[in-house]
């Protein structure tokens, strides 16, 4: 994100990451993601499988939810900053879901010559259900 | 039940060639329009040697590299009752188009937890990736859950 770089000096523990809201998810996106990622579990692409599994149709890939969460993080810290990114999957996504990614800085420290922050992140759907709970460590540039 | 004696088992290496087209396809699939994933000049302007990789791109190494499905078959996990419980990446060195990454997977842990829906078995897979120069670039920790 050239032009609005986040500097270590400007971030403090307790700061919130800017909220990131996705476009509504779509069945076609699950098909495109299946091909791109190589995860061809039919639960994500074949309606009958999703119905049989009790979801009423296809569900989104957990790793797509993680990818969307990652977009929220890299939109803020940039594309070179991530040192660690980990999530737990809490609930499935459905077509038309809109995911909101939120985060807060929990730690600020210098380690191995790098200026790092730890961020707690959550992704939730439009019903306020947590889809993902996770955390990231980013090394930020210094002024 | 997954055999707990499998903890520590290592699987044969798998390799994946990192290509520009796959990076663009993946970035498009996750809806990320950032130029660093599509345009080499934009990536170089931000200090990358080639196109940047989205943070979860390494899932492509696991899925197309093939280790994940081999491990699932070896552990006799029932795919219909399997959940992806968690995923963590540790980024050690940049990976760029033209690199060949080699992943070595081992079973880090197997444990059980009891919950509302019965006993769940957690299987933790640890995959370490090196590049063509033998440098460690990434650690992937995947937690699979076998529900009862």
mmCIF file of C-alpha atoms in Angstrom:
data_model
loop_
_atom_site.group_PDB
_atom_site.id
_atom_site.type_symbol
_atom_site.label_atom_id
_atom_site.label_comp_id
_atom_site.label_asym_id
_atom_site.label_seq_id
_atom_site.Cartn_x
_atom_site.Cartn_y
_atom_site.Cartn_z
ATOM 1 C CA UNK A 1 0.000 0.000 0.000
ATOM 2 C CA UNK A 2 2.307 2.699 -1.248
ATOM 3 C CA UNK A 3 1.556 6.145 0.103
ATOM 4 C CA UNK A 4 0.050 5.137 3.434
ATOM 5 C CA UNK A 5 2.762 3.133 5.064
ATOM 6 C CA UNK A 6 2.346 2.325 8.757
ATOM 7 C CA UNK A 7 5.390 3.178 10.868
ATOM 8 C CA UNK A 8 6.360 1.458 14.102
ATOM 9 C CA UNK A 9 6.469 4.782 15.958
ATOM 10 C CA UNK A 10 2.856 5.562 15.053
ATOM 11 C CA UNK A 11 1.391 2.305 16.409
ATOM 12 C CA UNK A 12 0.572 1.642 20.055
ATOM 13 C CA UNK A 13 -0.776 -1.291 22.044
ATOM 14 C CA UNK A 14 -4.572 -1.087 21.989
ATOM 15 C CA UNK A 15 -4.729 0.570 18.566
ATOM 16 C CA UNK A 16 -7.367 -0.860 16.266
ATOM 17 C CA UNK A 17 -6.587 -2.023 12.768
ATOM 18 C CA UNK A 18 -8.823 -0.299 10.192
ATOM 19 C CA UNK A 19 -11.884 -2.494 9.607
ATOM 20 C CA UNK A 20 -11.919 -4.364 6.322
ATOM 21 C CA UNK A 21 -15.242 -5.434 4.797
ATOM 22 C CA UNK A 22 -15.410 -7.931 1.919
ATOM 23 C CA UNK A 23 -17.790 -7.998 -1.000
ATOM 24 C CA UNK A 24 -20.564 -10.586 -0.523
ATOM 25 C CA UNK A 25 -19.196 -14.102 -1.046
ATOM 26 C CA UNK A 26 -20.519 -15.968 -4.070
ATOM 27 C CA UNK A 27 -20.815 -19.600 -5.105
ATOM 28 C CA UNK A 28 -18.806 -18.815 -8.223
ATOM 29 C CA UNK A 29 -16.012 -17.441 -6.029
ATOM 30 C CA UNK A 30 -15.807 -20.820 -4.242
ATOM 31 C CA UNK A 31 -15.368 -22.512 -7.640
ATOM 32 C CA UNK A 32 -12.668 -20.021 -8.657
ATOM 33 C CA UNK A 33 -10.946 -20.444 -5.275
ATOM 34 C CA UNK A 34 -11.079 -24.250 -5.562
ATOM 35 C CA UNK A 35 -9.222 -24.097 -8.858
ATOM 36 C CA UNK A 36 -6.724 -21.504 -7.670
ATOM 37 C CA UNK A 37 -5.914 -23.230 -4.363
ATOM 38 C CA UNK A 38 -6.187 -26.874 -5.384
ATOM 39 C CA UNK A 39 -8.759 -27.639 -2.667
ATOM 40 C CA UNK A 40 -11.353 -29.579 -4.626
ATOM 41 C CA UNK A 41 -13.438 -30.809 -1.684
ATOM 42 C CA UNK A 42 -16.897 -30.946 -3.323
ATOM 43 C CA UNK A 43 -18.476 -29.462 -0.198
ATOM 44 C CA UNK A 44 -17.361 -26.110 -1.596
ATOM 45 C CA UNK A 45 -18.470 -26.509 -5.192
ATOM 46 C CA UNK A 46 -21.165 -29.151 -5.618
ATOM 47 C CA UNK A 47 -24.549 -28.110 -4.254
ATOM 48 C CA UNK A 48 -25.738 -31.677 -3.548
ATOM 49 C CA UNK A 49 -22.750 -32.375 -1.261
ATOM 50 C CA UNK A 50 -23.404 -29.245 0.775
ATOM 51 C CA UNK A 51 -27.063 -30.149 1.089
ATOM 52 C CA UNK A 52 -26.269 -33.692 2.173
ATOM 53 C CA UNK A 53 -23.856 -32.329 4.791
ATOM 54 C CA UNK A 54 -26.666 -30.212 6.215
ATOM 55 C CA UNK A 55 -25.518 -26.774 5.081
ATOM 56 C CA UNK A 56 -28.325 -26.273 2.578
ATOM 57 C CA UNK A 57 -25.774 -25.878 -0.195
ATOM 58 C CA UNK A 58 -22.093 -25.146 -0.675
ATOM 59 C CA UNK A 59 -19.947 -23.556 2.026
ATOM 60 C CA UNK A 60 -16.830 -21.454 1.598
ATOM 61 C CA UNK A 61 -13.320 -22.831 2.079
ATOM 62 C CA UNK A 62 -11.861 -22.134 5.518
ATOM 63 C CA UNK A 63 -8.677 -21.102 3.761
ATOM 64 C CA UNK A 64 -10.661 -18.533 1.752
ATOM 65 C CA UNK A 65 -11.824 -17.051 5.066
ATOM 66 C CA UNK A 66 -8.188 -16.963 6.186
ATOM 67 C CA UNK A 67 -7.204 -15.307 2.897
ATOM 68 C CA UNK A 68 -9.867 -12.609 3.382
ATOM 69 C CA UNK A 69 -8.635 -12.085 6.949
ATOM 70 C CA UNK A 70 -5.124 -11.760 5.544
ATOM 71 C CA UNK A 71 -6.320 -9.049 3.168
ATOM 72 C CA UNK A 72 -7.555 -7.078 6.161
ATOM 73 C CA UNK A 73 -4.137 -7.351 7.773
ATOM 74 C CA UNK A 74 -1.992 -6.607 4.711
ATOM 75 C CA UNK A 75 -4.237 -3.688 3.749
ATOM 76 C CA UNK A 76 -2.987 -2.121 6.951
ATOM 77 C CA UNK A 77 0.611 -3.334 7.472
ATOM 78 C CA UNK A 78 1.551 -3.763 3.802
ATOM 79 C CA UNK A 79 2.707 -6.783 1.837
ATOM 80 C CA UNK A 80 6.243 -7.150 3.218
ATOM 81 C CA UNK A 81 5.538 -6.970 6.934
ATOM 82 C CA UNK A 82 4.066 -10.324 7.964
ATOM 83 C CA UNK A 83 6.296 -12.629 10.002
ATOM 84 C CA UNK A 84 3.581 -14.907 11.365
ATOM 85 C CA UNK A 85 -0.100 -15.377 10.658
ATOM 86 C CA UNK A 86 -2.232 -17.958 12.422
ATOM 87 C CA UNK A 87 -5.956 -18.595 12.722
ATOM 88 C CA UNK A 88 -8.530 -20.911 14.213
ATOM 89 C CA UNK A 89 -11.628 -21.594 12.141
ATOM 90 C CA UNK A 90 -14.808 -20.989 14.156
ATOM 91 C CA UNK A 91 -17.711 -21.166 11.709
ATOM 92 C CA UNK A 92 -18.342 -21.797 8.038
ATOM 93 C CA UNK A 93 -19.164 -19.160 5.436
ATOM 94 C CA UNK A 94 -22.122 -19.282 3.100
ATOM 95 C CA UNK A 95 -22.787 -17.607 -0.252
ATOM 96 C CA UNK A 96 -23.847 -13.944 0.210
ATOM 97 C CA UNK A 97 -22.033 -13.663 3.560
ATOM 98 C CA UNK A 98 -20.207 -10.384 4.087
ATOM 99 C CA UNK A 99 -17.092 -10.751 6.209
ATOM 100 C CA UNK A 100 -15.727 -7.962 8.395
ATOM 101 C CA UNK A 101 -12.127 -8.220 9.564
ATOM 102 C CA UNK A 102 -11.123 -6.392 12.746
ATOM 103 C CA UNK A 103 -7.916 -6.309 14.714
ATOM 104 C CA UNK A 104 -6.163 -4.737 17.677
ATOM 105 C CA UNK A 105 -2.495 -4.376 18.561
ATOM 106 C CA UNK A 106 -1.634 -6.462 21.635
ATOM 107 C CA UNK A 107 2.140 -6.087 21.837
ATOM 108 C CA UNK A 108 4.856 -3.789 20.519
ATOM 109 C CA UNK A 109 8.521 -4.818 20.771
ATOM 110 C CA UNK A 110 11.928 -4.958 19.126
ATOM 111 C CA UNK A 111 13.423 -8.360 18.426
ATOM 112 C CA UNK A 112 16.391 -9.451 16.336
ATOM 113 C CA UNK A 113 16.831 -5.932 14.965
ATOM 114 C CA UNK A 114 13.216 -5.708 13.839
ATOM 115 C CA UNK A 115 10.371 -3.573 15.162
ATOM 116 C CA UNK A 116 7.387 -5.853 15.606
ATOM 117 C CA UNK A 117 3.766 -5.692 16.597
ATOM 118 C CA UNK A 118 1.406 -8.531 17.464
ATOM 119 C CA UNK A 119 -2.185 -8.129 16.307
ATOM 120 C CA UNK A 120 -5.243 -10.092 17.449
ATOM 121 C CA UNK A 121 -7.616 -10.463 14.503
ATOM 122 C CA UNK A 122 -11.179 -11.652 14.138
ATOM 123 C CA UNK A 123 -13.349 -12.095 11.078
ATOM 124 C CA UNK A 124 -17.099 -12.124 11.567
ATOM 125 C CA UNK A 125 -20.098 -12.455 9.327
ATOM 126 C CA UNK A 126 -23.094 -10.096 9.012
ATOM 127 C CA UNK A 127 -24.832 -11.997 11.842
ATOM 128 C CA UNK A 128 -21.960 -11.155 14.193
ATOM 129 C CA UNK A 129 -20.768 -14.773 14.315
ATOM 130 C CA UNK A 130 -17.013 -15.260 14.499
ATOM 131 C CA UNK A 131 -15.706 -17.010 11.402
ATOM 132 C CA UNK A 132 -12.044 -16.709 12.342
ATOM 133 C CA UNK A 133 -10.069 -15.841 15.446
ATOM 134 C CA UNK A 134 -6.371 -15.386 14.919
ATOM 135 C CA UNK A 135 -3.224 -13.398 15.324
ATOM 136 C CA UNK A 136 -0.457 -11.929 13.265
ATOM 137 C CA UNK A 137 3.034 -10.637 13.867
ATOM 138 C CA UNK A 138 4.270 -7.850 11.606
ATOM 139 C CA UNK A 139 7.660 -6.134 11.341
ATOM 140 C CA UNK A 140 7.093 -2.461 10.625
ATOM 141 C CA UNK A 141 9.424 0.130 9.116
ATOM 142 C CA UNK A 142 10.835 2.780 11.408
ATOM 143 C CA UNK A 143 10.887 6.509 10.612
ATOM 144 C CA UNK B 1 -9.349 -43.313 15.983
ATOM 145 C CA UNK B 2 -6.126 -41.988 14.587
ATOM 146 C CA UNK B 3 -3.098 -43.980 15.717
ATOM 147 C CA UNK B 4 -1.160 -41.849 18.218
ATOM 148 C CA UNK B 5 2.026 -43.782 17.440
ATOM 149 C CA UNK B 6 2.074 -41.796 14.210
ATOM 150 C CA UNK B 7 3.307 -38.700 16.074
ATOM 151 C CA UNK B 8 6.749 -37.842 14.729
ATOM 152 C CA UNK B 9 6.224 -39.681 11.448
ATOM 153 C CA UNK B 10 7.833 -37.900 8.518
ATOM 154 C CA UNK B 11 6.572 -37.974 4.952
ATOM 155 C CA UNK B 12 8.535 -37.872 1.694
ATOM 156 C CA UNK B 13 9.336 -34.399 0.374
ATOM 157 C CA UNK B 14 7.115 -32.732 -2.163
ATOM 158 C CA UNK B 15 8.082 -29.861 -4.430
ATOM 159 C CA UNK B 16 6.208 -26.992 -6.007
ATOM 160 C CA UNK B 17 7.346 -24.551 -8.694
ATOM 161 C CA UNK B 18 6.213 -21.010 -7.910
ATOM 162 C CA UNK B 19 4.824 -19.418 -11.078
ATOM 163 C CA UNK B 20 3.557 -15.919 -11.850
ATOM 164 C CA UNK B 21 0.312 -17.149 -13.387
ATOM 165 C CA UNK B 22 -0.669 -19.128 -10.293
ATOM 166 C CA UNK B 23 0.017 -16.119 -8.060
ATOM 167 C CA UNK B 24 -2.229 -13.897 -10.215
ATOM 168 C CA UNK B 25 -4.937 -16.571 -10.315
ATOM 169 C CA UNK B 26 -4.839 -16.983 -6.540
ATOM 170 C CA UNK B 27 -4.873 -13.227 -5.828
ATOM 171 C CA UNK B 28 -7.867 -12.886 -8.146
ATOM 172 C CA UNK B 29 -9.658 -15.774 -6.410
ATOM 173 C CA UNK B 30 -9.358 -14.090 -3.011
ATOM 174 C CA UNK B 31 -10.447 -10.772 -4.525
ATOM 175 C CA UNK B 32 -7.212 -8.938 -3.778
ATOM 176 C CA UNK B 33 -6.544 -6.328 -6.485
ATOM 177 C CA UNK B 34 -3.208 -5.135 -5.030
ATOM 178 C CA UNK B 35 -0.856 -4.468 -7.989
ATOM 179 C CA UNK B 36 2.078 -6.243 -6.263
ATOM 180 C CA UNK B 37 0.410 -9.580 -7.077
ATOM 181 C CA UNK B 38 -0.084 -8.843 -10.793
ATOM 182 C CA UNK B 39 2.455 -6.308 -11.987
ATOM 183 C CA UNK B 40 6.199 -6.909 -11.639
ATOM 184 C CA UNK B 41 7.059 -3.214 -11.805
ATOM 185 C CA UNK B 42 4.619 -2.446 -8.964
ATOM 186 C CA UNK B 43 6.121 -5.312 -6.938
ATOM 187 C CA UNK B 44 9.673 -4.056 -7.556
ATOM 188 C CA UNK B 45 8.622 -0.533 -6.525
ATOM 189 C CA UNK B 46 7.611 -2.021 -3.167
ATOM 190 C CA UNK B 47 10.940 -3.811 -2.830
ATOM 191 C CA UNK B 48 10.040 -7.320 -4.051
ATOM 192 C CA UNK B 49 12.327 -9.240 -6.424
ATOM 193 C CA UNK B 50 9.327 -10.535 -8.383
ATOM 194 C CA UNK B 51 5.580 -10.659 -7.847
ATOM 195 C CA UNK B 52 4.611 -10.733 -4.161
ATOM 196 C CA UNK B 53 2.721 -13.727 -2.739
ATOM 197 C CA UNK B 54 -0.517 -13.357 -0.764
ATOM 198 C CA UNK B 55 -0.001 -14.542 2.857
ATOM 199 C CA UNK B 56 -2.079 -17.707 2.392
ATOM 200 C CA UNK B 57 -0.590 -18.614 -1.012
ATOM 201 C CA UNK B 58 1.407 -21.447 0.642
ATOM 202 C CA UNK B 59 -1.863 -23.427 0.801
ATOM 203 C CA UNK B 60 -1.212 -23.931 -2.925
ATOM 204 C CA UNK B 61 2.128 -25.629 -2.088
ATOM 205 C CA UNK B 62 0.263 -28.013 0.225
ATOM 206 C CA UNK B 63 -2.690 -28.761 -2.039
ATOM 207 C CA UNK B 64 -0.950 -28.980 -5.420
ATOM 208 C CA UNK B 65 2.358 -30.218 -3.928
ATOM 209 C CA UNK B 66 0.258 -33.125 -2.737
ATOM 210 C CA UNK B 67 1.506 -33.887 0.760
ATOM 211 C CA UNK B 68 -1.749 -32.996 2.503
ATOM 212 C CA UNK B 69 -3.851 -35.600 0.708
ATOM 213 C CA UNK B 70 -1.193 -38.297 1.212
ATOM 214 C CA UNK B 71 -1.132 -37.631 4.956
ATOM 215 C CA UNK B 72 -4.925 -37.730 5.178
ATOM 216 C CA UNK B 73 -4.955 -41.087 3.379
ATOM 217 C CA UNK B 74 -2.094 -42.458 5.509
ATOM 218 C CA UNK B 75 -3.839 -41.519 8.768
ATOM 219 C CA UNK B 76 -7.073 -43.077 7.482
ATOM 220 C CA UNK B 77 -8.921 -39.829 8.200
ATOM 221 C CA UNK B 78 -12.537 -39.801 7.085
ATOM 222 C CA UNK B 79 -12.669 -36.734 4.824
ATOM 223 C CA UNK B 80 -16.432 -36.426 5.311
ATOM 224 C CA UNK B 81 -15.879 -35.907 9.051
ATOM 225 C CA UNK B 82 -12.725 -33.827 8.803
ATOM 226 C CA UNK B 83 -12.531 -30.147 9.656
ATOM 227 C CA UNK B 84 -9.682 -27.729 9.190
ATOM 228 C CA UNK B 85 -9.333 -26.487 12.746
ATOM 229 C CA UNK B 86 -6.467 -24.089 12.454
ATOM 230 C CA UNK B 87 -3.682 -22.871 10.223
ATOM 231 C CA UNK B 88 -0.495 -20.988 10.953
ATOM 232 C CA UNK B 89 2.295 -19.713 8.738
ATOM 233 C CA UNK B 90 5.684 -18.495 9.840
ATOM 234 C CA UNK B 91 7.341 -16.498 7.065
ATOM 235 C CA UNK B 92 11.106 -16.836 7.315
ATOM 236 C CA UNK B 93 12.420 -15.723 3.909
ATOM 237 C CA UNK B 94 10.619 -14.290 0.876
ATOM 238 C CA UNK B 95 9.441 -16.725 -1.817
ATOM 239 C CA UNK B 96 9.244 -15.388 -5.369
ATOM 240 C CA UNK B 97 8.189 -16.598 -8.822
ATOM 241 C CA UNK B 98 10.818 -18.919 -10.271
ATOM 242 C CA UNK B 99 11.564 -20.482 -6.882
ATOM 243 C CA UNK B 100 11.062 -24.177 -6.292
ATOM 244 C CA UNK B 101 9.952 -24.920 -2.759
ATOM 245 C CA UNK B 102 10.328 -28.316 -1.128
ATOM 246 C CA UNK B 103 8.112 -29.226 1.780
ATOM 247 C CA UNK B 104 8.801 -31.855 4.399
ATOM 248 C CA UNK B 105 5.807 -32.773 6.543
ATOM 249 C CA UNK B 106 5.815 -34.491 9.887
ATOM 250 C CA UNK B 107 3.067 -35.270 12.355
ATOM 251 C CA UNK B 108 3.675 -32.850 15.203
ATOM 252 C CA UNK B 109 0.964 -33.972 17.576
ATOM 253 C CA UNK B 110 -2.234 -35.994 17.928
ATOM 254 C CA UNK B 111 -4.567 -35.322 20.837
ATOM 255 C CA UNK B 112 -8.232 -35.543 21.800
ATOM 256 C CA UNK B 113 -10.725 -33.097 23.205
ATOM 257 C CA UNK B 114 -14.231 -33.817 24.380
ATOM 258 C CA UNK B 115 -16.965 -31.433 23.395
ATOM 259 C CA UNK B 116 -20.704 -31.149 22.868
ATOM 260 C CA UNK B 117 -20.582 -33.230 19.698
ATOM 261 C CA UNK B 118 -18.479 -36.038 21.193
ATOM 262 C CA UNK B 119 -14.738 -36.624 21.085
ATOM 263 C CA UNK B 120 -12.710 -34.722 18.557
ATOM 264 C CA UNK B 121 -9.238 -35.789 17.502
ATOM 265 C CA UNK B 122 -6.741 -33.081 16.648
ATOM 266 C CA UNK B 123 -3.932 -33.864 14.241
ATOM 267 C CA UNK B 124 -1.188 -31.254 13.954
ATOM 268 C CA UNK B 125 0.900 -31.343 10.763
ATOM 269 C CA UNK B 126 4.142 -29.392 10.598
ATOM 270 C CA UNK B 127 5.618 -28.719 7.183
ATOM 271 C CA UNK B 128 8.930 -26.971 6.698
ATOM 272 C CA UNK B 129 9.631 -25.525 3.269
ATOM 273 C CA UNK B 130 13.070 -24.838 1.830
ATOM 274 C CA UNK B 131 13.892 -23.125 -1.455
ATOM 275 C CA UNK B 132 16.156 -24.310 -4.277
ATOM 276 C CA UNK B 133 19.182 -22.935 -2.385
ATOM 277 C CA UNK B 134 18.399 -25.027 0.661
ATOM 278 C CA UNK B 135 17.287 -21.996 2.679
ATOM 279 C CA UNK B 136 14.391 -22.445 5.095
ATOM 280 C CA UNK B 137 11.635 -20.120 3.881
ATOM 281 C CA UNK B 138 8.392 -21.079 5.599
ATOM 282 C CA UNK B 139 6.860 -23.213 8.333
ATOM 283 C CA UNK B 140 3.252 -24.330 7.863
ATOM 284 C CA UNK B 141 1.373 -25.704 10.861
ATOM 285 C CA UNK B 142 -2.017 -27.198 9.987
ATOM 286 C CA UNK B 143 -4.452 -28.571 12.529
ATOM 287 C CA UNK B 144 -6.980 -31.086 11.251
ATOM 288 C CA UNK B 145 -9.935 -32.207 13.334
ATOM 289 C CA UNK B 146 -11.542 -35.612 12.985
ATOM 290 C CA UNK B 147 -15.040 -35.419 14.434
ATOM 291 C CA UNK B 148 -16.835 -38.453 15.835
#
